[in-house]
């Protein structure tokens, strides 16, 4: 089943049947970068909508903003799944890459992974800030209903979908009736938002963990490539030095051979001169 899933991912992204041309690869890298850019723009839109929600007390505005947040959050979740799937497709196709293109493939894949991880972190920070500010807003609304509420009571109301008993007591007061009802409804709405935020943060934490592991593994691969390249370079340098030494030795040997040759020639010439002189002296006497 796992093999079928990988094959399906490869097929959907055009990296099957040996199709691993670098032009196709770079096209896919560009497409993934565009998706990451869209993802980041969505995060910015989410942040703007969250700011609108935090600064408004109008129930209709809150409902409309919550609906928009749900829609853009769903789009962003789909985008993250698509980006992750396409990066996994690149990983699955990596084994088919030629040794000449392997390092470029690994490096470019690692670039989009790192950018995606950075975008995920930005989304995490956005959600964390919104969660914190939403809880602070809920606390202020609770104090409108019950000014003397302890921190433990506030925490219980924030955590447990609003404490209906506390609000029912406040609603019985004619002085705070309208304000308390509005505060109660806002606390309920914001509590729902906080639950969605926490769900999103859990999903982002898992996604961040998955992609960080992949990036770490890719870094190990790049380190291995760099070490191998350094080793090859060192071996080449050693080889070049050995060749230079061998050439130098060969030249010295050749030079010594020529020296010995000319010494022998000189000796032969001297012997020939001596022999000729001796013979020239002996021949007249014999005559």
mmCIF file of C-alpha atoms in Angstrom:
data_model
loop_
_atom_site.group_PDB
_atom_site.id
_atom_site.type_symbol
_atom_site.label_atom_id
_atom_site.label_comp_id
_atom_site.label_asym_id
_atom_site.label_seq_id
_atom_site.Cartn_x
_atom_site.Cartn_y
_atom_site.Cartn_z
ATOM 1 C CA UNK A 1 0.000 0.000 0.000
ATOM 2 C CA UNK A 2 2.858 2.409 0.861
ATOM 3 C CA UNK A 3 4.533 1.667 -2.471
ATOM 4 C CA UNK A 4 1.293 2.308 -4.339
ATOM 5 C CA UNK A 5 0.914 5.630 -2.533
ATOM 6 C CA UNK A 6 4.413 6.769 -3.491
ATOM 7 C CA UNK A 7 3.882 5.678 -7.083
ATOM 8 C CA UNK A 8 0.627 7.623 -7.205
ATOM 9 C CA UNK A 9 2.362 10.751 -5.925
ATOM 10 C CA UNK A 10 5.105 10.348 -8.538
ATOM 11 C CA UNK A 11 2.551 9.885 -11.306
ATOM 12 C CA UNK A 12 0.556 12.940 -10.292
ATOM 13 C CA UNK A 13 3.671 15.097 -10.389
ATOM 14 C CA UNK A 14 5.195 13.758 -13.621
ATOM 15 C CA UNK A 15 8.192 12.008 -12.087
ATOM 16 C CA UNK A 16 7.402 8.468 -13.170
ATOM 17 C CA UNK A 17 8.608 6.287 -16.057
ATOM 18 C CA UNK A 18 12.124 7.661 -15.760
ATOM 19 C CA UNK A 19 11.015 11.260 -16.384
ATOM 20 C CA UNK A 20 13.536 13.046 -14.186
ATOM 21 C CA UNK A 21 14.783 15.775 -16.570
ATOM 22 C CA UNK A 22 16.165 18.748 -14.706
ATOM 23 C CA UNK A 23 13.935 21.146 -16.658
ATOM 24 C CA UNK A 24 10.857 19.352 -15.328
ATOM 25 C CA UNK A 25 12.407 19.339 -11.873
ATOM 26 C CA UNK A 26 13.036 23.093 -11.887
ATOM 27 C CA UNK A 27 9.485 23.698 -13.127
ATOM 28 C CA UNK A 28 8.205 21.722 -10.151
ATOM 29 C CA UNK A 29 10.444 23.648 -7.759
ATOM 30 C CA UNK A 30 9.018 26.913 -9.116
ATOM 31 C CA UNK A 31 5.454 25.612 -8.737
ATOM 32 C CA UNK A 32 6.091 24.616 -5.112
ATOM 33 C CA UNK A 33 7.622 28.018 -4.369
ATOM 34 C CA UNK A 34 4.496 29.666 -5.782
ATOM 35 C CA UNK A 35 2.346 27.505 -3.497
ATOM 36 C CA UNK A 36 4.457 28.471 -0.491
ATOM 37 C CA UNK A 37 4.047 32.148 -1.431
ATOM 38 C CA UNK A 38 0.263 31.670 -1.579
ATOM 39 C CA UNK A 39 0.413 29.876 1.770
ATOM 40 C CA UNK A 40 2.247 32.826 3.331
ATOM 41 C CA UNK A 41 -0.262 35.300 1.865
ATOM 42 C CA UNK A 42 -3.075 33.249 3.410
ATOM 43 C CA UNK A 43 -1.339 33.429 6.776
ATOM 44 C CA UNK A 44 -1.196 37.223 6.436
ATOM 45 C CA UNK A 45 -4.926 37.287 5.607
ATOM 46 C CA UNK A 46 -5.643 35.107 8.634
ATOM 47 C CA UNK A 47 -3.670 37.501 10.816
ATOM 48 C CA UNK A 48 -5.667 40.483 9.491
ATOM 49 C CA UNK A 49 -8.989 38.733 10.113
ATOM 50 C CA UNK A 50 -7.915 37.807 13.616
ATOM 51 C CA UNK A 51 -7.031 41.426 14.339
ATOM 52 C CA UNK A 52 -10.491 42.477 13.105
ATOM 53 C CA UNK A 53 -12.099 39.905 15.375
ATOM 54 C CA UNK A 54 -10.162 41.074 18.419
ATOM 55 C CA UNK A 55 -11.067 44.735 17.933
ATOM 56 C CA UNK A 56 -14.773 44.201 17.355
ATOM 57 C CA UNK A 57 -17.544 43.580 19.877
ATOM 58 C CA UNK A 58 -20.347 43.472 17.306
ATOM 59 C CA UNK A 59 -21.876 39.996 17.199
ATOM 60 C CA UNK A 60 -22.594 40.105 13.474
ATOM 61 C CA UNK A 61 -19.050 41.194 12.683
ATOM 62 C CA UNK A 62 -17.683 38.426 14.893
ATOM 63 C CA UNK A 63 -19.831 35.783 13.174
ATOM 64 C CA UNK A 64 -18.889 37.011 9.703
ATOM 65 C CA UNK A 65 -15.196 37.211 10.590
ATOM 66 C CA UNK A 66 -15.312 33.731 12.120
ATOM 67 C CA UNK A 67 -16.842 32.387 8.906
ATOM 68 C CA UNK A 68 -14.122 34.022 6.801
ATOM 69 C CA UNK A 69 -11.467 32.642 9.133
ATOM 70 C CA UNK A 70 -12.881 29.143 8.780
ATOM 71 C CA UNK A 71 -12.791 29.406 4.981
ATOM 72 C CA UNK A 72 -9.259 30.782 4.669
ATOM 73 C CA UNK A 73 -7.971 28.371 7.312
ATOM 74 C CA UNK A 74 -9.388 25.439 5.350
ATOM 75 C CA UNK A 75 -7.732 26.742 2.170
ATOM 76 C CA UNK A 76 -4.430 27.108 3.978
ATOM 77 C CA UNK A 77 -4.707 23.582 5.381
ATOM 78 C CA UNK A 78 -5.319 22.238 1.855
ATOM 79 C CA UNK A 79 -2.339 24.215 0.560
ATOM 80 C CA UNK A 80 -0.069 22.793 3.251
ATOM 81 C CA UNK A 81 -1.145 19.254 2.368
ATOM 82 C CA UNK A 82 -0.459 19.919 -1.323
ATOM 83 C CA UNK A 83 2.980 21.398 -0.630
ATOM 84 C CA UNK A 84 3.926 18.503 1.612
ATOM 85 C CA UNK A 85 2.712 15.970 -0.966
ATOM 86 C CA UNK A 86 4.699 17.545 -3.792
ATOM 87 C CA UNK A 87 7.856 17.769 -1.712
ATOM 88 C CA UNK A 88 7.444 14.086 -0.877
ATOM 89 C CA UNK A 89 7.122 13.412 -4.617
ATOM 90 C CA UNK A 90 10.487 15.062 -5.186
ATOM 91 C CA UNK A 91 11.944 12.904 -2.447
ATOM 92 C CA UNK A 92 10.480 9.749 -3.949
ATOM 93 C CA UNK A 93 11.926 10.589 -7.378
ATOM 94 C CA UNK A 94 15.375 11.434 -6.056
ATOM 95 C CA UNK A 95 16.625 7.876 -6.468
ATOM 96 C CA UNK A 96 16.178 8.136 -10.241
ATOM 97 C CA UNK A 97 18.406 11.210 -10.563
ATOM 98 C CA UNK A 98 21.753 10.848 -12.303
ATOM 99 C CA UNK A 99 24.883 11.328 -10.228
ATOM 100 C CA UNK A 100 25.675 14.462 -12.235
ATOM 101 C CA UNK A 101 22.397 16.153 -11.195
ATOM 102 C CA UNK A 102 21.976 14.602 -7.748
ATOM 103 C CA UNK A 103 23.580 17.378 -5.707
ATOM 104 C CA UNK A 104 21.562 20.121 -7.459
ATOM 105 C CA UNK A 105 18.372 18.087 -6.931
ATOM 106 C CA UNK A 106 19.065 17.695 -3.216
ATOM 107 C CA UNK A 107 20.003 21.349 -2.697
ATOM 108 C CA UNK A 108 16.978 22.788 -4.513
ATOM 109 C CA UNK A 109 14.617 20.397 -2.724
ATOM 110 C CA UNK A 110 16.121 21.466 0.572
ATOM 111 C CA UNK A 111 15.548 25.138 -0.309
ATOM 112 C CA UNK A 112 11.783 24.685 -0.758
ATOM 113 C CA UNK A 113 11.608 22.571 2.393
ATOM 114 C CA UNK A 114 13.328 25.274 4.428
ATOM 115 C CA UNK A 115 11.006 27.956 3.037
ATOM 116 C CA UNK A 116 7.986 25.825 3.831
ATOM 117 C CA UNK A 117 9.200 25.263 7.393
ATOM 118 C CA UNK A 118 9.681 29.032 7.790
ATOM 119 C CA UNK A 119 6.112 29.634 6.544
ATOM 120 C CA UNK A 120 4.793 27.035 9.007
ATOM 121 C CA UNK A 121 6.621 28.771 11.854
ATOM 122 C CA UNK A 122 5.079 32.087 10.834
ATOM 123 C CA UNK A 123 1.613 30.504 10.920
ATOM 124 C CA UNK A 124 2.351 28.980 14.336
ATOM 125 C CA UNK A 125 3.340 32.373 15.740
ATOM 126 C CA UNK A 126 0.207 33.962 14.291
ATOM 127 C CA UNK A 127 -2.023 31.353 15.929
ATOM 128 C CA UNK A 128 -0.189 31.542 19.258
ATOM 129 C CA UNK A 129 -0.609 35.322 19.404
ATOM 130 C CA UNK A 130 -4.279 35.082 18.482
ATOM 131 C CA UNK A 131 -4.868 32.430 21.129
ATOM 132 C CA UNK A 132 -3.210 34.568 23.789
ATOM 133 C CA UNK A 133 -5.101 37.733 22.826
ATOM 134 C CA UNK A 134 -8.420 35.851 22.581
ATOM 135 C CA UNK A 135 -7.991 34.513 26.091
ATOM 136 C CA UNK A 136 -7.164 38.003 27.326
ATOM 137 C CA UNK A 137 -10.307 39.321 25.641
ATOM 138 C CA UNK A 138 -12.367 36.555 27.242
ATOM 139 C CA UNK A 139 -10.919 37.429 30.624
ATOM 140 C CA UNK A 140 -11.969 41.065 30.227
ATOM 141 C CA UNK A 141 -15.513 40.032 29.257
ATOM 142 C CA UNK A 142 -15.735 37.690 32.227
ATOM 143 C CA UNK A 143 -14.708 40.498 34.566
ATOM 144 C CA UNK A 144 -17.536 42.595 33.135
ATOM 145 C CA UNK A 145 -19.916 39.893 34.302
ATOM 146 C CA UNK A 146 -18.108 39.140 37.552
ATOM 147 C CA UNK A 147 -15.621 41.879 38.558
ATOM 148 C CA UNK A 148 -14.533 39.997 41.685
ATOM 149 C CA UNK A 149 -13.772 36.712 39.844
ATOM 150 C CA UNK A 150 -10.571 35.028 40.954
ATOM 151 C CA UNK A 151 -7.924 33.922 38.465
ATOM 152 C CA UNK A 152 -8.885 30.299 39.111
ATOM 153 C CA UNK A 153 -12.536 31.039 38.263
ATOM 154 C CA UNK A 154 -11.540 32.894 35.129
ATOM 155 C CA UNK A 155 -9.322 30.021 34.037
ATOM 156 C CA UNK A 156 -12.144 27.567 34.636
ATOM 157 C CA UNK A 157 -14.576 29.637 32.567
ATOM 158 C CA UNK A 158 -12.071 30.085 29.734
ATOM 159 C CA UNK A 159 -11.203 26.408 29.702
ATOM 160 C CA UNK A 160 -14.668 24.924 30.222
ATOM 161 C CA UNK A 161 -16.691 26.677 27.510
ATOM 162 C CA UNK A 162 -17.706 29.439 29.901
ATOM 163 C CA UNK A 163 -19.106 28.741 33.333
ATOM 164 C CA UNK A 164 -22.877 28.937 32.790
ATOM 165 C CA UNK A 165 -23.528 29.224 36.532
ATOM 166 C CA UNK A 166 -21.437 32.374 36.879
ATOM 167 C CA UNK A 167 -23.134 33.985 33.897
ATOM 168 C CA UNK A 168 -26.621 32.939 35.012
ATOM 169 C CA UNK A 169 -26.035 34.657 38.342
ATOM 170 C CA UNK A 170 -24.890 37.814 36.583
ATOM 171 C CA UNK A 171 -27.801 37.714 34.161
ATOM 172 C CA UNK A 172 -30.205 37.844 37.106
ATOM 173 C CA UNK A 173 -28.879 41.314 37.948
ATOM 174 C CA UNK A 174 -30.975 44.004 36.273
ATOM 175 C CA UNK A 175 -28.024 46.423 36.277
ATOM 176 C CA UNK A 176 -25.808 44.134 34.193
ATOM 177 C CA UNK A 177 -28.487 42.285 32.240
ATOM 178 C CA UNK A 178 -27.787 43.583 28.711
ATOM 179 C CA UNK A 179 -24.036 43.891 29.113
ATOM 180 C CA UNK A 180 -23.719 40.480 30.762
ATOM 181 C CA UNK A 181 -25.681 38.735 28.017
ATOM 182 C CA UNK A 182 -23.477 40.321 25.346
ATOM 183 C CA UNK A 183 -20.352 39.377 27.276
ATOM 184 C CA UNK A 184 -21.590 35.818 27.730
ATOM 185 C CA UNK A 185 -22.260 35.372 24.006
ATOM 186 C CA UNK A 186 -18.843 36.813 23.102
ATOM 187 C CA UNK A 187 -17.082 34.548 25.579
ATOM 188 C CA UNK A 188 -18.850 31.542 24.057
ATOM 189 C CA UNK A 189 -17.882 32.611 20.523
ATOM 190 C CA UNK A 190 -14.287 33.248 21.483
ATOM 191 C CA UNK A 191 -14.098 29.959 23.339
ATOM 192 C CA UNK A 192 -15.079 28.197 20.121
ATOM 193 C CA UNK A 193 -12.377 30.160 18.325
ATOM 194 C CA UNK A 194 -9.769 29.161 20.904
ATOM 195 C CA UNK A 195 -10.665 25.478 20.415
ATOM 196 C CA UNK A 196 -10.182 25.873 16.647
ATOM 197 C CA UNK A 197 -6.874 27.636 17.240
ATOM 198 C CA UNK A 198 -5.652 24.839 19.466
ATOM 199 C CA UNK A 199 -6.636 22.258 16.839
ATOM 200 C CA UNK A 200 -4.773 24.219 14.157
ATOM 201 C CA UNK A 201 -1.731 24.587 16.396
ATOM 202 C CA UNK A 202 -1.657 20.821 16.967
ATOM 203 C CA UNK A 203 -1.788 20.188 13.204
ATOM 204 C CA UNK A 204 0.935 22.775 12.573
ATOM 205 C CA UNK A 205 3.154 21.268 15.263
ATOM 206 C CA UNK A 206 2.886 17.861 13.591
ATOM 207 C CA UNK A 207 3.525 19.344 10.143
ATOM 208 C CA UNK A 208 6.493 21.318 11.440
ATOM 209 C CA UNK A 209 7.898 18.188 13.075
ATOM 210 C CA UNK A 210 7.491 16.149 9.873
ATOM 211 C CA UNK A 211 9.154 18.754 7.673
ATOM 212 C CA UNK A 212 11.930 19.509 10.175
ATOM 213 C CA UNK A 213 12.871 15.830 10.259
ATOM 214 C CA UNK A 214 12.979 15.766 6.455
ATOM 215 C CA UNK A 215 15.150 18.891 6.361
ATOM 216 C CA UNK A 216 17.501 17.420 8.978
ATOM 217 C CA UNK A 217 17.808 14.229 6.945
ATOM 218 C CA UNK A 218 18.460 16.312 3.836
ATOM 219 C CA UNK A 219 21.160 18.258 5.673
ATOM 220 C CA UNK A 220 22.837 14.950 6.543
ATOM 221 C CA UNK A 221 22.738 13.997 2.864
ATOM 222 C CA UNK A 222 24.261 17.322 1.861
ATOM 223 C CA UNK A 223 26.953 16.921 4.520
ATOM 224 C CA UNK A 224 27.767 13.487 3.121
ATOM 225 C CA UNK A 225 27.946 14.900 -0.411
ATOM 226 C CA UNK A 226 30.219 17.714 0.726
ATOM 227 C CA UNK A 227 32.463 15.301 2.630
ATOM 228 C CA UNK A 228 32.697 13.005 -0.370
ATOM 229 C CA UNK A 229 33.447 15.953 -2.617
ATOM 230 C CA UNK A 230 36.135 17.135 -0.207
ATOM 231 C CA UNK A 231 37.599 13.635 -0.065
ATOM 232 C CA UNK A 232 37.656 13.387 -3.858
ATOM 233 C CA UNK A 233 39.297 16.798 -4.066
ATOM 234 C CA UNK A 234 41.889 15.749 -1.485
ATOM 235 C CA UNK A 235 42.533 12.503 -3.320
ATOM 236 C CA UNK A 236 42.960 14.446 -6.570
ATOM 237 C CA UNK A 237 45.414 16.772 -4.876
ATOM 238 C CA UNK A 238 47.333 13.838 -3.471
ATOM 239 C CA UNK A 239 47.251 12.190 -6.889
ATOM 240 C CA UNK A 240 48.474 15.358 -8.558
ATOM 241 C CA UNK A 241 51.290 15.599 -6.024
ATOM 242 C CA UNK A 242 52.179 11.963 -6.634
ATOM 243 C CA UNK A 243 52.243 12.578 -10.396
ATOM 244 C CA UNK A 244 54.455 15.625 -9.914
ATOM 245 C CA UNK A 245 56.791 13.594 -7.702
ATOM 246 C CA UNK A 246 56.898 10.776 -10.237
ATOM 247 C CA UNK A 247 57.643 13.198 -13.078
ATOM 248 C CA UNK A 248 60.368 14.853 -11.008
ATOM 249 C CA UNK A 249 61.905 11.497 -10.160
ATOM 250 C CA UNK A 250 61.705 10.402 -13.792
ATOM 251 C CA UNK A 251 63.434 13.588 -14.885
ATOM 252 C CA UNK A 252 66.196 13.099 -12.317
ATOM 253 C CA UNK A 253 66.698 9.497 -13.387
ATOM 254 C CA UNK A 254 66.775 10.526 -17.051
ATOM 255 C CA UNK A 255 69.278 13.280 -16.237
ATOM 256 C CA UNK A 256 71.476 10.827 -14.341
ATOM 257 C CA UNK A 257 71.318 8.376 -17.243
ATOM 258 C CA UNK A 258 72.492 11.069 -19.640
ATOM 259 C CA UNK A 259 75.300 12.014 -17.244
ATOM 260 C CA UNK A 260 76.399 8.383 -16.963
ATOM 261 C CA UNK A 261 76.163 8.015 -20.749
ATOM 262 C CA UNK A 262 78.392 11.004 -21.405
ATOM 263 C CA UNK A 263 80.824 9.868 -18.697
ATOM 264 C CA UNK A 264 81.072 6.504 -20.408
ATOM 265 C CA UNK A 265 81.525 8.217 -23.782
ATOM 266 C CA UNK A 266 84.237 10.434 -22.319
ATOM 267 C CA UNK A 267 86.010 7.403 -20.834
ATOM 268 C CA UNK A 268 85.815 5.596 -24.178
ATOM 269 C CA UNK A 269 87.207 8.652 -25.970
ATOM 270 C CA UNK A 270 90.073 8.902 -23.500
ATOM 271 C CA UNK A 271 90.792 5.191 -23.857
ATOM 272 C CA UNK A 272 90.687 5.522 -27.643
ATOM 273 C CA UNK A 273 93.170 8.404 -27.512
ATOM 274 C CA UNK A 274 95.488 6.505 -25.232
ATOM 275 C CA UNK A 275 95.265 3.392 -27.376
ATOM 276 C CA UNK A 276 95.903 5.376 -30.561
ATOM 277 C CA UNK A 277 98.942 7.068 -29.035
ATOM 278 C CA UNK A 278 100.353 3.794 -27.839
ATOM 279 C CA UNK A 279 99.880 2.123 -31.190
ATOM 280 C CA UNK A 280 101.490 5.075 -33.010
ATOM 281 C CA UNK A 281 104.587 4.703 -30.871
ATOM 282 C CA UNK A 282 104.852 0.911 -31.314
ATOM 283 C CA UNK A 283 104.322 0.679 -35.052
ATOM 284 C CA UNK A 284 107.468 2.655 -36.177
ATOM 285 C CA UNK A 285 109.712 0.565 -33.914
ATOM 286 C CA UNK A 286 108.417 -2.649 -35.446
ATOM 287 C CA UNK A 287 109.172 -1.391 -38.926
#
